[in-house]
Tab-separated table of C-alpha atoms in Angstrom:
chain	number	residue	atom	x	y	z
I	1	UNK	CA	0.000	0.000	0.000
I	2	UNK	CA	2.698	2.418	1.110
I	3	UNK	CA	4.883	1.433	-1.820
I	4	UNK	CA	2.010	2.105	-4.225
I	5	UNK	CA	1.587	5.603	-2.881
I	6	UNK	CA	5.284	6.236	-3.201
I	7	UNK	CA	5.314	5.000	-6.791
I	8	UNK	CA	2.379	7.229	-7.632
I	9	UNK	CA	4.147	10.221	-6.164
I	10	UNK	CA	7.279	9.353	-8.069
I	11	UNK	CA	5.309	9.105	-11.331
I	12	UNK	CA	3.724	12.491	-10.685
I	13	UNK	CA	7.108	14.007	-10.030
I	14	UNK	CA	8.559	12.500	-13.166
I	15	UNK	CA	5.607	13.620	-15.270
I	16	UNK	CA	6.042	17.141	-13.993
I	17	UNK	CA	9.730	17.007	-14.736
I	18	UNK	CA	9.048	15.668	-18.246
I	19	UNK	CA	6.594	18.481	-18.913
I	20	UNK	CA	9.049	21.063	-17.665
I	21	UNK	CA	11.806	19.658	-19.821
I	22	UNK	CA	9.534	19.535	-22.853
I	23	UNK	CA	8.607	23.162	-22.367
I	24	UNK	CA	12.243	24.141	-22.017
I	25	UNK	CA	13.072	22.165	-25.134
I	26	UNK	CA	10.290	23.882	-27.099
I	27	UNK	CA	11.514	27.249	-25.910
I	28	UNK	CA	15.085	26.455	-26.881
I	29	UNK	CA	13.915	25.248	-30.278
I	30	UNK	CA	11.925	28.458	-30.843
I	31	UNK	CA	14.925	30.540	-29.782
I	32	UNK	CA	17.096	28.597	-32.179
I	33	UNK	CA	14.688	29.091	-35.073
I	34	UNK	CA	14.551	32.804	-34.360
I	35	UNK	CA	18.299	32.961	-34.199
I	36	UNK	CA	18.605	31.159	-37.521
I	37	UNK	CA	16.230	33.654	-39.120
I	38	UNK	CA	18.036	36.602	-37.615
I	39	UNK	CA	21.441	35.343	-38.717
I	40	UNK	CA	20.060	35.156	-42.257
I	41	UNK	CA	18.670	38.701	-41.995
I	42	UNK	CA	21.886	40.003	-40.448
I	43	UNK	CA	23.853	38.474	-43.275
I	44	UNK	CA	21.683	40.219	-45.868
I	45	UNK	CA	21.978	43.512	-43.994
I	46	UNK	CA	25.689	42.980	-43.641
I	47	UNK	CA	26.041	42.922	-47.405
I	48	UNK	CA	23.703	45.890	-47.897
I	49	UNK	CA	24.956	48.117	-45.107
I	50	UNK	CA	28.550	47.025	-44.569
I	51	UNK	CA	29.727	50.473	-45.643
I	52	UNK	CA	27.346	52.388	-43.401
I	53	UNK	CA	29.882	53.145	-40.675
I	54	UNK	CA	32.457	54.422	-43.107
I	55	UNK	CA	29.927	56.441	-45.110
I	56	UNK	CA	28.542	58.057	-41.958
I	57	UNK	CA	32.042	59.209	-41.083
I	58	UNK	CA	32.636	60.525	-44.590
I	59	UNK	CA	29.445	62.584	-44.718
I	60	UNK	CA	30.608	65.431	-42.440
I	61	UNK	CA	33.793	65.671	-44.510
I	62	UNK	CA	31.692	65.851	-47.681
I	63	UNK	CA	29.650	68.632	-46.031
I	64	UNK	CA	32.746	70.623	-45.168
I	65	UNK	CA	34.224	70.111	-48.588
I	66	UNK	CA	31.021	71.379	-50.152
I	67	UNK	CA	31.056	74.468	-47.950
I	68	UNK	CA	34.668	75.048	-48.846
I	69	UNK	CA	33.958	74.754	-52.563
I	70	UNK	CA	31.081	77.184	-52.195
I	71	UNK	CA	33.314	79.636	-50.389
I	72	UNK	CA	36.248	79.458	-52.788
I	73	UNK	CA	34.221	79.399	-55.964
I	74	UNK	CA	37.010	77.370	-57.522
I	75	UNK	CA	36.554	74.990	-60.459
I	76	UNK	CA	38.978	72.427	-59.069
I	77	UNK	CA	37.210	72.297	-55.716
I	78	UNK	CA	33.866	71.925	-57.467
I	79	UNK	CA	35.226	68.968	-59.385
I	80	UNK	CA	36.430	67.243	-56.213
I	81	UNK	CA	33.004	67.700	-54.613
I	82	UNK	CA	31.332	66.303	-57.707
I	83	UNK	CA	33.680	63.347	-57.726
I	84	UNK	CA	33.010	62.588	-54.076
I	85	UNK	CA	29.266	62.875	-54.646
I	86	UNK	CA	29.471	60.431	-57.528
I	87	UNK	CA	31.352	57.911	-55.389
I	88	UNK	CA	28.764	58.200	-52.597
I	89	UNK	CA	25.975	57.795	-55.119
I	90	UNK	CA	27.659	54.722	-56.528
I	91	UNK	CA	27.449	53.124	-53.091
I	92	UNK	CA	23.733	53.856	-52.792
I	93	UNK	CA	23.864	57.118	-50.836
I	94	UNK	CA	21.043	59.437	-51.737
I	95	UNK	CA	20.538	63.017	-50.649
I	96	UNK	CA	17.189	63.857	-49.031
I	97	UNK	CA	15.443	66.631	-50.921
I	98	UNK	CA	14.459	69.318	-48.456
I	99	UNK	CA	14.315	72.859	-49.819
I	100	UNK	CA	10.731	73.933	-50.357
I	101	UNK	CA	9.286	70.532	-49.555
I	102	UNK	CA	6.928	69.630	-46.729
I	103	UNK	CA	8.617	68.973	-43.361
I	104	UNK	CA	8.790	65.203	-42.851
I	105	UNK	CA	9.793	64.080	-39.327
I	106	UNK	CA	10.618	60.605	-40.657
I	107	UNK	CA	13.566	62.072	-42.562
I	108	UNK	CA	14.179	65.525	-41.143
I	109	UNK	CA	14.924	67.106	-37.820
I	110	UNK	CA	13.589	70.570	-37.095
I	111	UNK	CA	15.824	72.880	-35.077
I	112	UNK	CA	14.079	76.202	-35.478
I	113	UNK	CA	10.879	77.837	-36.606
I	114	UNK	CA	11.310	80.819	-38.876
I	115	UNK	CA	9.099	83.038	-40.983
I	116	UNK	CA	7.827	81.247	-44.053
I	117	UNK	CA	5.162	78.967	-45.398
I	118	UNK	CA	3.708	76.768	-42.688
I	119	UNK	CA	5.280	73.312	-42.263
I	120	UNK	CA	7.566	73.860	-45.261
I	121	UNK	CA	11.338	73.622	-45.124
I	122	UNK	CA	12.720	77.158	-45.312
I	123	UNK	CA	16.403	76.462	-44.846
I	124	UNK	CA	18.569	73.347	-44.713
I	125	UNK	CA	21.316	73.504	-42.102
I	126	UNK	CA	22.838	70.119	-42.880
I	127	UNK	CA	21.840	67.689	-45.590
I	128	UNK	CA	20.235	64.358	-44.811
I	129	UNK	CA	21.139	61.093	-46.469
I	130	UNK	CA	19.502	57.750	-47.181
I	131	UNK	CA	21.488	54.591	-47.803
I	132	UNK	CA	19.423	52.169	-49.892
I	133	UNK	CA	16.084	53.282	-48.396
I	134	UNK	CA	17.474	53.420	-44.872
I	135	UNK	CA	17.865	56.765	-43.161
I	136	UNK	CA	21.480	57.154	-42.088
I	137	UNK	CA	21.342	60.838	-41.212
I	138	UNK	CA	18.262	63.048	-40.948
I	139	UNK	CA	18.409	66.444	-42.623
I	140	UNK	CA	18.602	69.306	-40.121
I	141	UNK	CA	16.198	72.017	-41.222
I	142	UNK	CA	14.443	75.255	-40.295
I	143	UNK	CA	10.692	75.116	-40.767
I	144	UNK	CA	8.211	77.853	-41.636
I	145	UNK	CA	5.786	78.990	-38.941
I	146	UNK	CA	3.032	80.270	-41.226
I	147	UNK	CA	3.972	83.943	-41.037
I	148	UNK	CA	4.784	85.492	-44.358
I	149	UNK	CA	8.120	87.178	-44.897
I	150	UNK	CA	6.533	90.609	-45.414
I	151	UNK	CA	5.056	91.232	-41.978
O	1	UNK	CA	4.879	29.422	-28.242
O	2	UNK	CA	4.627	33.167	-27.923
O	3	UNK	CA	7.380	35.195	-26.326
O	4	UNK	CA	6.863	37.436	-23.340
O	5	UNK	CA	8.425	40.858	-23.753
O	6	UNK	CA	9.737	43.069	-21.008
O	7	UNK	CA	9.200	46.808	-21.287
O	8	UNK	CA	10.864	49.565	-19.335
O	9	UNK	CA	8.420	52.415	-19.699
O	10	UNK	CA	10.530	55.403	-18.820
O	11	UNK	CA	9.777	59.079	-18.372
O	12	UNK	CA	12.288	60.063	-21.041
O	13	UNK	CA	13.143	56.829	-22.846
O	14	UNK	CA	11.615	53.376	-23.094
O	15	UNK	CA	13.192	50.024	-23.892
O	16	UNK	CA	11.861	46.599	-24.876
O	17	UNK	CA	13.672	43.289	-24.420
O	18	UNK	CA	13.045	39.558	-24.683
O	19	UNK	CA	14.582	36.568	-22.958
O	20	UNK	CA	16.613	34.502	-25.353
O	21	UNK	CA	18.325	31.294	-24.299
O	22	UNK	CA	18.174	32.435	-20.701
O	23	UNK	CA	19.505	35.952	-21.067
O	24	UNK	CA	17.762	39.244	-21.860
O	25	UNK	CA	18.223	40.793	-25.286
O	26	UNK	CA	17.321	44.401	-26.019
O	27	UNK	CA	15.350	44.872	-29.231
O	28	UNK	CA	16.361	47.875	-31.298
O	29	UNK	CA	13.668	49.981	-32.954
O	30	UNK	CA	13.191	50.595	-36.660
O	31	UNK	CA	15.313	53.743	-36.364
O	32	UNK	CA	18.160	51.531	-35.215
O	33	UNK	CA	18.571	52.604	-31.593
O	34	UNK	CA	18.093	50.551	-28.434
O	35	UNK	CA	16.109	53.178	-26.584
O	36	UNK	CA	12.963	54.837	-27.901
O	37	UNK	CA	12.226	58.376	-26.662
O	38	UNK	CA	8.934	58.436	-24.716
O	39	UNK	CA	7.614	61.186	-26.984
O	40	UNK	CA	4.232	60.999	-28.715
O	41	UNK	CA	2.255	63.116	-31.180
O	42	UNK	CA	-1.142	61.512	-30.564
O	43	UNK	CA	-3.073	63.057	-33.447
O	44	UNK	CA	-0.431	61.995	-35.989
O	45	UNK	CA	0.448	58.700	-34.321
O	46	UNK	CA	4.112	59.604	-34.255
O	47	UNK	CA	6.105	57.885	-31.514
O	48	UNK	CA	9.780	57.990	-30.568
O	49	UNK	CA	12.556	59.536	-32.629
O	50	UNK	CA	10.341	60.957	-35.438
O	51	UNK	CA	8.130	62.589	-32.794
O	52	UNK	CA	11.199	64.092	-31.172
O	53	UNK	CA	12.488	65.422	-34.498
O	54	UNK	CA	9.405	67.575	-34.977
O	55	UNK	CA	9.069	68.680	-31.352
O	56	UNK	CA	10.386	72.177	-32.044
O	57	UNK	CA	7.858	72.961	-34.764
O	58	UNK	CA	4.960	71.300	-32.963
O	59	UNK	CA	5.493	71.904	-29.231
O	60	UNK	CA	1.810	72.107	-28.287
O	61	UNK	CA	1.016	68.682	-29.727
O	62	UNK	CA	4.202	66.854	-28.795
O	63	UNK	CA	3.697	65.023	-25.526
O	64	UNK	CA	6.754	64.050	-23.488
O	65	UNK	CA	7.366	63.120	-19.833
O	66	UNK	CA	3.760	61.929	-19.660
O	67	UNK	CA	4.681	59.577	-16.828
O	68	UNK	CA	4.931	62.546	-14.504
O	69	UNK	CA	1.180	63.110	-14.883
O	70	UNK	CA	0.230	59.458	-14.587
O	71	UNK	CA	-2.266	58.784	-11.826
O	72	UNK	CA	-2.193	62.340	-10.515
O	73	UNK	CA	-5.224	64.500	-9.883
O	74	UNK	CA	-5.512	67.672	-11.943
O	75	UNK	CA	-5.523	69.648	-8.700
O	76	UNK	CA	-2.298	67.982	-7.502
O	77	UNK	CA	0.236	70.776	-6.740
O	78	UNK	CA	2.845	68.950	-8.820
O	79	UNK	CA	0.520	68.914	-11.847
O	80	UNK	CA	-0.153	72.614	-11.402
O	81	UNK	CA	3.597	73.211	-11.206
O	82	UNK	CA	4.153	71.153	-14.400
O	83	UNK	CA	1.384	73.073	-16.129
O	84	UNK	CA	3.511	76.207	-15.834
O	85	UNK	CA	6.549	74.668	-17.536
O	86	UNK	CA	5.255	72.126	-20.063
O	87	UNK	CA	4.461	73.430	-23.563
O	88	UNK	CA	1.435	71.181	-24.089
O	89	UNK	CA	-2.022	71.701	-22.603
O	90	UNK	CA	-2.752	69.891	-19.344
O	91	UNK	CA	-6.459	69.526	-18.596
O	92	UNK	CA	-8.700	67.701	-16.149
O	93	UNK	CA	-10.292	64.485	-17.426
O	94	UNK	CA	-13.933	63.729	-16.427
O	95	UNK	CA	-12.781	61.724	-13.392
O	96	UNK	CA	-10.648	64.596	-12.109
O	97	UNK	CA	-7.280	63.153	-13.117
O	98	UNK	CA	-4.737	65.049	-15.179
O	99	UNK	CA	-4.817	64.544	-18.939
O	100	UNK	CA	-3.535	66.315	-22.026
O	101	UNK	CA	-5.406	68.084	-24.789
O	102	UNK	CA	-4.182	67.839	-28.380
O	103	UNK	CA	-6.077	69.446	-31.252
O	104	UNK	CA	-9.280	69.538	-29.203
O	105	UNK	CA	-9.123	65.915	-28.065
O	106	UNK	CA	-8.365	64.926	-24.487
O	107	UNK	CA	-6.023	61.999	-23.873
O	108	UNK	CA	-5.314	60.327	-20.560
O	109	UNK	CA	-1.684	59.601	-19.630
O	110	UNK	CA	-2.601	55.921	-20.056
O	111	UNK	CA	-3.643	56.500	-23.665
O	112	UNK	CA	-0.389	58.324	-24.425
O	113	UNK	CA	1.671	55.601	-22.743
O	114	UNK	CA	-0.326	52.988	-24.660
O	115	UNK	CA	0.966	54.472	-27.899
O	116	UNK	CA	4.553	54.066	-26.675
O	117	UNK	CA	3.843	50.500	-25.530
O	118	UNK	CA	2.141	49.694	-28.854
O	119	UNK	CA	5.170	50.935	-30.775
O	120	UNK	CA	7.538	48.834	-28.642
O	121	UNK	CA	5.276	45.811	-29.067
O	122	UNK	CA	5.264	46.302	-32.838
O	123	UNK	CA	9.066	46.500	-32.848
O	124	UNK	CA	9.262	43.292	-30.813
O	125	UNK	CA	6.825	41.564	-33.176
O	126	UNK	CA	8.903	42.618	-36.142
O	127	UNK	CA	12.028	41.336	-34.430
O	128	UNK	CA	10.644	37.958	-33.360
O	129	UNK	CA	8.290	37.444	-36.284
O	130	UNK	CA	5.516	36.369	-33.895
O	131	UNK	CA	2.458	37.963	-32.326
O	132	UNK	CA	3.200	39.175	-28.831
O	133	UNK	CA	0.370	38.792	-26.344
O	134	UNK	CA	2.138	39.012	-22.984
O	135	UNK	CA	4.357	41.670	-21.507
O	136	UNK	CA	5.957	42.615	-18.233
O	137	UNK	CA	6.124	46.367	-17.673
O	138	UNK	CA	8.307	48.059	-15.099
O	139	UNK	CA	6.546	49.705	-12.196
O	140	UNK	CA	7.885	53.178	-11.493
O	141	UNK	CA	9.652	53.516	-8.188
O	142	UNK	CA	7.503	56.385	-7.000
O	143	UNK	CA	4.066	54.879	-7.659
């Protein structure tokens, strides 16, 4: 009688243990499947965005070079800027169009409100860039507050 | 088997994470950062970084630090103090608690926080590829 009770208890314990282990196994399996999927995704992104770090570091230099070319009004400098732009474009870098367009918080960052047409970009402080449909740097812009320039 | 996400709903920033093989993993948002600013434009459904980017041009409709109003009465001295400094409109909801008014519509702090939580949940769903139905949310120290 006593032995029976003990056996029953043992079975219950083992069943509980088996259930726990099965759950853990399922969880581990799900984690593994997710990991597999993510590794695949990461690999794709790795190919697409491997240059992102380097490009991000080059952008401020491109900005400065552009400013310099503007300042000097020199043909040679203009050529260098053009060359650099072409290289960036070749690697999938695209400039975000801002001047005169509607302010878009998904791609632009507003730093000031100035006189001008409401919710339109009045001035671009620094250019924004997309890398293959991914925003790598938002454009920094001044946005119109609805007051016209005359008053 | 669906995953349970953990959310740190912060006053300034919020974070979502899942347990993976026994250790927590922070899920980055679609903008690529680990933390999402707790900033919401309720009438445009903007949450996080995009909401923050337009804060300067839309200060009256950009809700931030909503957690400071959570569960407080409109008449609470702290709410009245906040009312002086915050750019958005703080109003009393029908049950006397503090809420915010955006473009003529009153939102409770819970509704604003829900938009942050919904965004984090969506990010987690995108990351795991599953539907998330359970979450653990941090309880603020001062509640």
